Short mmCIF file of C-alpha atoms in Angstrom, two decimals:
data_model
loop_
_atom_site.label_atom_id
_atom_site.label_comp_id
_atom_site.label_asym_id
_atom_site.label_seq_id
_atom_site.Cartn_x
_atom_site.Cartn_y
_atom_site.Cartn_z
CA MET A 1 68.58 95.85 -31.21
CA LYS A 2 68.10 93.86 -34.41
CA HIS A 3 70.89 95.63 -36.19
CA PHE A 4 73.26 94.69 -33.36
CA LYS A 5 72.25 91.00 -33.49
CA ASP A 6 72.81 90.95 -37.24
CA TYR A 7 76.19 92.55 -36.72
CA LYS A 8 77.05 89.87 -34.14
CA LYS A 9 76.18 87.08 -36.55
CA GLN A 10 78.20 88.53 -39.43
CA TYR A 11 81.17 89.82 -37.43
CA PRO A 12 83.07 86.48 -37.01
CA LYS A 13 82.87 85.77 -40.76
CA VAL A 14 84.01 89.25 -41.68
CA LEU A 15 86.85 89.10 -39.17
CA LEU A 16 88.02 85.73 -40.47
CA PHE A 17 88.02 87.07 -44.03
CA VAL A 18 90.09 90.12 -43.04
CA VAL A 19 92.62 87.96 -41.16
CA ILE A 20 93.04 85.58 -44.11
CA LEU A 21 93.19 88.32 -46.72
CA PHE A 22 95.42 90.90 -45.03
CA VAL A 23 96.87 89.97 -41.65
CA LEU A 24 98.24 86.47 -42.22
CA PRO A 25 100.35 87.34 -45.31
CA PHE A 26 101.81 90.32 -43.39
CA LEU A 27 102.66 88.23 -40.34
CA PHE A 28 104.19 85.50 -42.51
CA SER A 29 106.31 88.07 -44.37
CA PHE A 30 107.40 89.71 -41.11
CA ALA A 31 108.32 86.34 -39.57
CA GLN A 32 110.38 85.48 -42.65
CA THR A 33 112.23 88.82 -42.51
CA ALA A 34 112.86 88.62 -38.75
CA PHE A 35 114.08 85.03 -39.15
CA GLU A 36 116.47 86.02 -41.94
CA ILE A 37 117.87 88.93 -39.94
CA GLN A 38 118.41 86.73 -36.88
CA ASN A 39 120.20 84.15 -39.04
CA LYS A 40 122.52 86.86 -40.37
CA ILE A 41 123.21 88.10 -36.83
CA THR A 42 124.09 84.53 -35.80
CA GLU A 43 126.50 84.33 -38.77
CA LYS A 44 128.15 87.61 -37.73
CA ASN A 45 128.54 86.30 -34.16
CA SER A 46 130.34 83.24 -35.54
CA ASP A 47 132.59 85.46 -37.67
CA ILE A 48 133.36 87.69 -34.68
CA GLU A 49 134.26 84.68 -32.52
CA ARG A 50 136.54 83.30 -35.25
CA ILE A 51 138.37 86.63 -35.72
CA GLU A 52 138.76 87.07 -31.95
CA GLN A 53 140.50 83.67 -31.79
CA GLU A 54 142.74 84.74 -34.68
CA ILE A 55 143.66 87.94 -32.81
CA LYS A 56 144.47 85.95 -29.66
CA ALA A 57 146.83 83.76 -31.69
CA TYR A 58 148.63 86.84 -33.07
CA GLN A 59 148.83 88.30 -29.56
CA LYS A 60 150.41 85.12 -28.23
CA GLU A 61 153.04 85.19 -31.00
CA LEU A 62 153.77 88.85 -30.27
CA GLU A 63 154.26 88.12 -26.57
CA GLY A 64 156.71 85.38 -27.51
CA ILE A 65 158.73 87.75 -29.70
CA GLY A 66 158.77 90.33 -26.90
CA LYS A 67 160.67 87.87 -24.70
CA GLN A 68 163.38 87.37 -27.34
CA LYS A 69 166.57 89.39 -27.76
CA SER A 70 165.99 92.53 -29.79
CA THR A 71 167.35 92.04 -33.29
CA LEU A 72 166.44 93.60 -36.61
CA SER A 73 164.81 90.39 -37.80
CA SER A 74 162.75 90.06 -34.59
CA ILE A 75 161.63 93.70 -34.82
CA ILE A 76 160.63 93.28 -38.48
CA ARG A 77 158.76 90.10 -37.59
CA GLU A 78 157.05 91.91 -34.72
CA LEU A 79 156.00 94.73 -37.07
CA ASP A 80 154.66 92.23 -39.62
CA LEU A 81 152.71 90.32 -36.96
CA THR A 82 151.42 93.59 -35.55
CA ARG A 83 150.17 94.54 -39.00
CA LYS A 84 148.37 91.20 -39.35
CA LYS A 85 146.78 91.68 -35.94
CA LEU A 86 145.75 95.24 -36.79
CA VAL A 87 144.17 94.05 -40.05
CA ALA A 88 142.31 91.41 -38.02
CA ASP A 89 141.22 94.18 -35.62
CA ILE A 90 139.81 96.09 -38.59
CA SER A 91 138.01 92.99 -39.84
CA LEU A 92 136.57 92.44 -36.34
CA THR A 93 135.30 96.02 -36.16
CA GLU A 94 133.75 95.72 -39.63
CA LYS A 95 131.88 92.58 -38.55
CA LYS A 96 130.67 94.36 -35.42
CA ILE A 97 129.43 97.23 -37.59
CA GLU A 98 127.57 94.80 -39.86
CA LYS A 99 126.05 93.08 -36.83
CA THR A 100 124.99 96.40 -35.30
CA ASN A 101 123.40 97.46 -38.60
CA LEU A 102 121.41 94.21 -38.60
CA LYS A 103 120.42 94.81 -34.98
CA ILE A 104 119.15 98.30 -35.90
CA GLN A 105 117.26 96.82 -38.86
CA SER A 106 115.65 94.22 -36.60
CA LEU A 107 114.75 96.83 -33.98
CA SER A 108 113.28 99.12 -36.64
CA SER A 109 111.16 96.25 -37.91
CA ASP A 110 110.00 95.48 -34.36
CA ILE A 111 109.14 99.13 -33.80
CA SER A 112 107.13 99.26 -37.04
CA ASN A 113 105.30 96.07 -36.08
CA LYS A 114 104.48 97.35 -32.60
CA GLU A 115 103.29 100.71 -33.96
CA SER A 116 101.02 98.80 -36.35
CA SER A 117 99.79 96.63 -33.48
CA ILE A 118 99.05 99.74 -31.41
CA SER A 119 97.08 101.22 -34.31
CA ASN A 120 95.10 98.01 -34.80
CA ASN A 121 94.38 97.68 -31.08
CA HIS A 122 93.36 101.31 -30.96
CA GLU A 123 90.87 100.88 -33.81
CA ALA A 124 89.47 97.68 -32.28
CA LEU A 125 89.13 99.48 -28.95
CA ILE A 126 87.08 102.22 -30.61
CA LEU A 127 84.72 99.61 -32.12
CA ASP A 128 84.30 97.91 -28.75
CA ILE A 129 83.55 101.22 -27.04
CA LYS A 130 80.95 102.09 -29.71
CA SER A 131 79.40 98.66 -29.32
CA LEU A 132 79.26 99.02 -25.54
CA TYR A 133 77.75 102.48 -25.90
CA GLU A 134 74.96 101.08 -28.13
CA LEU A 135 74.24 98.32 -25.63
CA GLU A 136 74.20 100.64 -22.65
CA GLU A 137 71.94 103.11 -24.48
CA SER A 138 69.35 100.36 -25.04
CA ASP A 139 66.47 100.10 -22.56
CA LEU A 140 66.74 96.57 -21.15
CA THR A 141 63.19 96.71 -19.81
CA GLU A 142 61.91 97.54 -23.29
CA ILE A 143 64.00 94.74 -24.76
CA TRP A 144 62.56 92.35 -22.17
CA VAL A 145 58.98 93.28 -23.08
CA LYS A 146 59.51 93.11 -26.85
CA ASN A 147 61.43 89.83 -26.80
CA ASP A 148 59.53 86.71 -25.96
CA ASN A 149 62.79 84.78 -26.15
CA LEU A 150 64.55 85.37 -22.79
CA THR A 151 67.66 83.54 -24.04
CA GLU A 152 68.39 86.33 -26.52
CA VAL A 153 67.99 88.94 -23.78
CA TRP A 154 70.48 87.17 -21.53
CA GLN A 155 72.83 86.79 -24.51
CA ASP A 156 72.74 90.54 -25.04
CA ILE A 157 73.43 91.19 -21.36
CA ASP A 158 76.21 88.62 -21.41
CA HIS A 159 77.67 90.22 -24.53
CA MET A 160 77.72 93.60 -22.78
CA SER A 161 79.88 92.09 -20.03
CA THR A 162 82.12 90.43 -22.64
CA VAL A 163 82.66 93.73 -24.45
CA ARG A 164 83.62 95.44 -21.17
CA GLU A 165 86.17 92.70 -20.49
CA ALA A 166 87.49 93.03 -24.05
CA ILE A 167 87.97 96.78 -23.56
CA ILE A 168 89.92 96.23 -20.32
CA SER A 169 92.02 93.54 -22.00
CA LYS A 170 92.82 95.77 -24.99
CA ILE A 171 93.81 98.68 -22.72
CA ASP A 172 96.18 96.39 -20.79
CA SER A 173 97.56 95.09 -24.08
CA LEU A 174 98.13 98.64 -25.37
CA LYS A 175 100.00 99.57 -22.18
CA LYS A 176 102.31 96.57 -22.57
CA ILE A 177 102.92 97.17 -26.28
CA LYS A 178 103.69 100.86 -25.64
CA GLY A 179 106.12 99.87 -22.86
CA ASP A 180 107.84 97.40 -25.20
CA LEU A 181 107.94 100.08 -27.89
CA GLU A 182 109.78 102.51 -25.61
CA VAL A 183 112.32 99.80 -24.75
CA LYS A 184 112.88 99.09 -28.45
CA ARG A 185 113.35 102.79 -29.17
CA THR A 186 115.88 103.09 -26.33
CA ASP A 187 117.72 100.00 -27.62
CA THR A 188 117.77 101.53 -31.11
CA ILE A 189 119.33 104.76 -29.82
CA GLY A 190 121.95 102.69 -27.98
CA ALA A 191 122.69 100.63 -31.11
CA LYS A 192 123.06 103.79 -33.22
CA ASP A 193 125.47 105.29 -30.65
CA GLU A 194 127.43 102.02 -30.71
CA LEU A 195 127.54 102.21 -34.51
CA VAL A 196 129.00 105.73 -34.43
CA GLU A 197 131.65 104.60 -31.93
CA LEU A 198 132.57 101.54 -34.00
CA ARG A 199 132.90 103.61 -37.18
CA GLY A 200 135.20 106.00 -35.34
CA GLU A 201 137.25 103.07 -34.04
CA LEU A 202 137.50 101.65 -37.57
CA ALA A 203 138.85 104.94 -38.93
CA ASP A 204 141.43 105.06 -36.08
CA GLN A 205 142.51 101.46 -36.72
CA LYS A 206 143.15 102.22 -40.40
CA LYS A 207 145.39 105.16 -39.42
CA ILE A 208 147.37 102.91 -37.06
CA VAL A 209 147.91 100.35 -39.85
CA GLU A 210 149.32 103.12 -42.03
CA GLN A 211 151.66 104.15 -39.19
CA ASN A 212 152.80 100.54 -38.81
CA ALA A 213 153.77 100.38 -42.49
CA ALA A 214 155.58 103.74 -42.26
CA GLU A 215 157.48 102.59 -39.16
CA LYS A 216 158.70 99.44 -40.91
CA ASN A 217 159.80 101.38 -44.01
CA LYS A 218 161.62 103.94 -41.84
CA LEU A 219 163.44 101.22 -39.89
CA LEU A 220 164.57 99.44 -43.07
CA LYS A 221 165.75 102.74 -44.50
CA GLN A 222 167.69 103.64 -41.33
CA THR A 223 169.39 100.24 -41.03
CA LYS A 224 169.56 99.36 -44.74
CA ASN A 225 168.43 95.93 -43.59
CA SER A 226 171.72 95.44 -41.70
CA GLU A 227 171.82 93.87 -38.24
CA SER A 228 175.00 95.73 -37.27
CA ALA A 229 173.42 99.02 -38.35
CA TYR A 230 170.36 98.19 -36.28
CA GLN A 231 172.39 97.43 -33.14
CA LYS A 232 174.30 100.71 -33.57
CA LEU A 233 170.97 102.53 -33.92
CA VAL A 234 169.70 100.94 -30.69
CA LYS A 235 172.92 101.83 -28.89
CA ASP A 236 172.72 105.46 -29.99
CA GLN A 237 169.05 105.72 -29.01
CA THR A 238 169.73 104.20 -25.57
CA ALA A 239 172.57 106.64 -24.94
CA LYS A 240 170.34 109.54 -25.95
CA LYS A 241 167.55 108.25 -23.71
CA ASN A 242 169.88 107.95 -20.69
CA ALA A 243 171.29 111.44 -21.25
CA LEU A 244 167.79 112.92 -21.56
CA GLU A 245 166.59 111.15 -18.41
CA GLN A 246 169.52 112.61 -16.45
CA GLU A 247 168.65 116.07 -17.78
CA LEU A 248 165.01 115.77 -16.76
CA GLU A 249 165.83 114.25 -13.36
CA LYS A 250 168.20 117.12 -12.59
CA TYR A 251 165.65 119.71 -13.66
CA GLU A 252 162.71 118.11 -11.82
CA SER A 253 164.67 117.55 -8.62
CA GLN A 254 165.29 121.30 -8.43
CA LEU A 255 161.62 122.21 -8.70
CA LYS A 256 160.11 123.32 -5.42
CA PHE A 257 156.82 121.68 -4.46
CA ILE A 258 155.30 120.97 -1.07
CA LEU A 259 153.03 117.94 -1.28
CA ASP A 260 149.93 118.33 0.85
CA PRO A 261 148.57 114.82 1.58
CA ASN A 262 145.16 116.35 2.33
CA SER A 263 144.90 117.50 -1.30
CA LEU A 264 145.09 113.91 -2.52
CA PRO A 265 142.04 111.63 -2.81
CA SER A 266 141.76 108.29 -1.08
CA GLY A 267 142.94 105.08 -2.72
CA GLY A 268 141.07 103.23 -5.45
CA VAL A 269 139.44 106.33 -6.96
CA LEU A 270 140.62 105.65 -10.53
CA SER A 271 139.46 102.97 -12.97
CA TRP A 272 141.74 100.85 -15.16
CA PRO A 273 142.91 102.51 -18.39
CA LEU A 274 142.61 99.23 -20.34
CA ASP A 275 139.98 96.51 -20.53
CA ASP A 276 142.51 93.70 -19.98
CA ILE A 277 145.04 94.36 -17.23
CA PHE A 278 148.50 92.82 -16.96
CA VAL A 279 151.16 94.87 -15.16
CA THR A 280 154.68 94.41 -16.55
CA GLN A 281 156.49 96.98 -14.39
CA LEU A 282 155.46 98.69 -11.17
CA PHE A 283 156.26 102.13 -9.82
CA GLY A 284 159.95 101.98 -8.89
CA LYS A 285 161.76 102.93 -5.69
CA THR A 286 159.44 104.64 -3.26
CA SER A 287 160.03 106.66 -0.13
CA SER A 288 158.89 105.39 3.26
CA SER A 289 155.39 106.73 2.52
CA LYS A 290 155.32 104.51 -0.59
CA ARG A 291 154.02 107.50 -2.52
CA LEU A 292 156.98 109.46 -3.83
CA TYR A 293 158.91 108.84 -7.01
CA ALA A 294 162.65 108.58 -6.37
CA SER A 295 165.09 109.92 -8.95
CA GLY A 296 166.44 107.23 -11.26
CA SER A 297 163.50 104.86 -10.83
CA HIS A 298 160.46 103.97 -12.91
CA SER A 299 158.12 106.96 -12.83
CA GLY A 300 154.87 105.07 -13.37
CA VAL A 301 153.32 101.71 -14.15
CA ASP A 302 153.58 99.75 -17.41
CA PHE A 303 150.72 97.64 -18.78
CA ARG A 304 151.06 94.98 -21.44
CA ALA A 305 149.09 95.96 -24.53
CA SER A 306 149.49 95.32 -28.24
CA VAL A 307 149.57 98.23 -30.68
CA GLY A 308 146.10 99.68 -31.25
CA THR A 309 144.54 98.75 -27.90
CA PRO A 310 141.97 101.39 -26.80
CA VAL A 311 143.11 103.52 -23.83
CA LYS A 312 140.41 104.95 -21.55
CA ALA A 313 140.18 107.92 -19.20
CA MET A 314 140.48 106.78 -15.59
CA GLU A 315 138.16 109.51 -14.26
CA ASP A 316 136.27 112.59 -15.41
CA GLY A 317 138.57 115.46 -16.34
CA VAL A 318 140.15 117.64 -19.01
CA VAL A 319 142.92 116.85 -21.50
CA VAL A 320 145.71 119.32 -20.65
CA GLY A 321 148.09 118.43 -23.46
CA VAL A 322 148.87 116.05 -26.32
CA GLY A 323 152.27 115.69 -27.96
CA ASP A 324 155.00 113.56 -29.49
CA THR A 325 158.59 113.66 -28.20
CA ASP A 326 159.75 111.62 -31.21
CA VAL A 327 159.34 114.74 -33.37
CA THR A 328 162.39 116.40 -31.77
CA CYS A 329 164.05 113.60 -29.82
CA PRO A 330 163.25 110.18 -31.42
CA LYS A 331 163.11 107.09 -29.22
CA ALA A 332 164.28 108.93 -26.09
CA SER A 333 161.20 109.69 -24.02
CA PHE A 334 157.38 109.36 -23.94
CA GLY A 335 156.91 109.25 -27.71
CA LYS A 336 153.25 110.10 -28.32
CA TRP A 337 151.78 111.20 -24.99
CA MET A 338 148.67 112.67 -23.38
CA LEU A 339 148.25 114.51 -20.08
CA ILE A 340 144.82 114.48 -18.38
CA LYS A 341 143.87 116.53 -15.32
CA TYR A 342 141.14 114.76 -13.35
CA ASN A 343 138.55 116.43 -11.15
CA ASN A 344 139.87 114.76 -7.98
CA GLY A 345 143.31 116.36 -7.64
CA LEU A 346 145.19 113.75 -9.70
CA SER A 347 146.60 113.92 -13.22
CA SER A 348 147.80 111.13 -15.49
CA ALA A 349 150.24 110.95 -18.37
CA TYR A 350 149.86 108.19 -20.96
CA GLY A 351 153.05 107.36 -22.86
CA HIS A 352 154.17 105.36 -25.94
CA LEU A 353 150.82 105.82 -27.71
CA SER A 354 150.21 105.13 -31.38
CA LEU A 355 147.32 107.56 -31.77
CA SER A 356 145.61 110.23 -29.66
CA LYS A 357 141.85 110.43 -30.03
CA ALA A 358 141.25 113.38 -27.68
CA TYR A 359 142.67 116.91 -28.04
CA ALA A 360 144.02 119.52 -25.63
CA GLY A 361 141.19 121.32 -23.85
CA GLN A 362 138.67 118.51 -24.40
CA THR A 363 136.47 117.52 -21.48
CA ILE A 364 136.43 113.74 -21.13
CA SER A 365 134.43 111.23 -19.09
CA LYS A 366 135.53 108.19 -17.11
CA GLY A 367 135.78 105.17 -19.40
CA GLU A 368 135.90 107.23 -22.60
CA ILE A 369 138.41 106.10 -25.24
CA VAL A 370 141.04 108.85 -25.50
CA ALA A 371 143.93 107.11 -27.28
CA TYR A 372 145.43 103.84 -28.54
CA THR A 373 148.52 102.03 -27.25
CA GLY A 374 151.68 101.86 -29.31
CA ASN A 375 155.45 101.49 -29.28
CA THR A 376 156.62 105.08 -29.74
CA GLY A 377 159.35 106.86 -27.77
CA HIS A 378 161.83 104.83 -25.75
CA SER A 379 160.05 101.50 -25.59
CA THR A 380 161.35 97.95 -25.68
CA GLY A 381 157.97 96.70 -26.92
CA PRO A 382 154.31 97.72 -27.28
CA HIS A 383 152.80 98.74 -23.94
CA LEU A 384 151.04 101.55 -22.09
CA HIS A 385 152.98 103.68 -19.61
CA VAL A 386 150.91 105.50 -16.97
CA THR A 387 152.31 108.17 -14.67
CA ILE A 388 150.20 109.73 -11.87
CA TYR A 389 150.95 113.20 -10.47
CA ALA A 390 149.53 115.60 -7.93
CA SER A 391 147.67 117.92 -10.33
CA SER A 392 148.89 121.16 -8.75
CA ALA A 393 152.52 120.28 -9.54
CA VAL A 394 152.46 119.01 -13.14
CA LYS A 395 152.25 120.99 -16.37
CA VAL A 396 153.32 120.71 -19.99
CA GLN A 397 156.67 122.45 -20.51
CA THR A 398 158.99 122.99 -23.44
CA LEU A 399 162.67 122.74 -22.51
CA PRO A 400 165.88 123.05 -24.51
CA SER A 401 167.79 119.76 -24.53
CA LYS A 402 171.52 119.28 -24.84
CA SER A 403 171.18 115.52 -25.24
CA CYS A 404 168.87 115.90 -28.25
CA LEU A 405 171.25 117.91 -30.41
CA GLY A 406 170.16 121.24 -29.02
CA LYS A 407 166.48 120.71 -29.81
CA THR A 408 163.55 121.44 -27.52
CA LEU A 409 161.46 118.82 -25.77
CA THR A 410 157.76 119.27 -24.93
CA GLN A 411 156.18 116.92 -22.39
CA PRO A 412 154.67 116.79 -18.85
CA ILE A 413 157.11 118.02 -16.21
CA ALA A 414 156.70 117.86 -12.42
CA ALA A 415 158.73 118.11 -9.23
CA THR A 416 160.18 114.76 -8.15
CA ASN A 417 157.93 114.53 -5.09
CA ALA A 418 154.78 115.15 -7.18
CA TYR A 419 155.03 111.68 -8.77
CA LEU A 420 152.62 109.24 -7.12
CA ASP A 421 152.31 105.46 -7.15
CA PRO A 422 149.47 104.71 -9.64
CA MET A 423 148.64 101.37 -7.98
CA ILE A 424 147.45 103.20 -4.84
CA TYR A 425 144.69 104.92 -6.80
CA LEU A 426 143.77 102.08 -9.15
CA PRO A 427 141.48 99.12 -8.28
CA PRO A 428 143.04 96.13 -6.42
CA TYR A 429 145.29 94.15 -8.75
CA ASN A 430 145.67 90.37 -8.67
CA LYS A 431 148.43 88.96 -10.84
#
């Protein structure tokens, strides 16, 4: 028992020496690093807030231009402002990437610290168990006989109880640290997934900026910077759009389709395609059932959205087709479009996109980013057009077009009575 008493007397001094020599410098260094990382994250949050305010200012200016009469100068100004906003979007995404990298760095540091703490607690637990084993192996009766000093005997018994309590405490501490460690690891996986998504978004935003510049150059080339040339261009495009619409309406009205109401899901089954919702035009002219699209009316719902706004899938499904009507019939129809068939009997077409992120045949999930809004096709300003169909009646078709100089047009086509009012299937909307 003597060796144990000697160990007890020396242990506090040895422990203090170890803490001073090794542990304190490490903890001080870790605290400094964690503090620096948190400061950098705070700086990134300030930068993000500042850029978001800048983007809001651009958006407000763009909305103001959208209410003005369409002239060449207003369109050029809109394109320039859109470019500035897109560049700000890129800057915002870059700051988010930097912040996420710092978050991963902080989490990695926390994980390393907790793993070290687990190791230290584990080693200390082993020492306590060995100590308890030595005490329990001792014959207390023998100790009582050999020790005239009863105080030391009671101290040894008391120490045995203390060691047991220390073991229980360390086990509880290990459980908590391991639980925290699993949370940190889960957070790290989430942050890494977020980082991948942000990097993908950044690459998409850069492509959209390039498209913006190309669109401006093309417009200036077509009009030769002349207002009269621009107005003639708009007139010709509008005439082509009207002629094409009449073609499609005639073709679709002749398609035979019997709509079975039982094949349609109940209302409110879809989610919003955008994060911020502002409806600019509702589904036009409906039949008495308030479900059917009437020839000559608006075939879907329009949502206000600046160029480059992420568009999300409204339900789980499969991308049936992706295309661009501007390739064969510029400024006359959907422009860049995407058709998605959902698992609930509904399909949706997104129109006037700037960029498609998903491809035909891809399985997508509700809330997944599949495209970005734009101003392609026949559009009086940047927005998202959403058409909803009964899935069994819509498909991607390629048709010859007399109004587009004998070219073919590829886009979603459906019988007139297969068009459905999107607002029935979307969440309740309050203006």
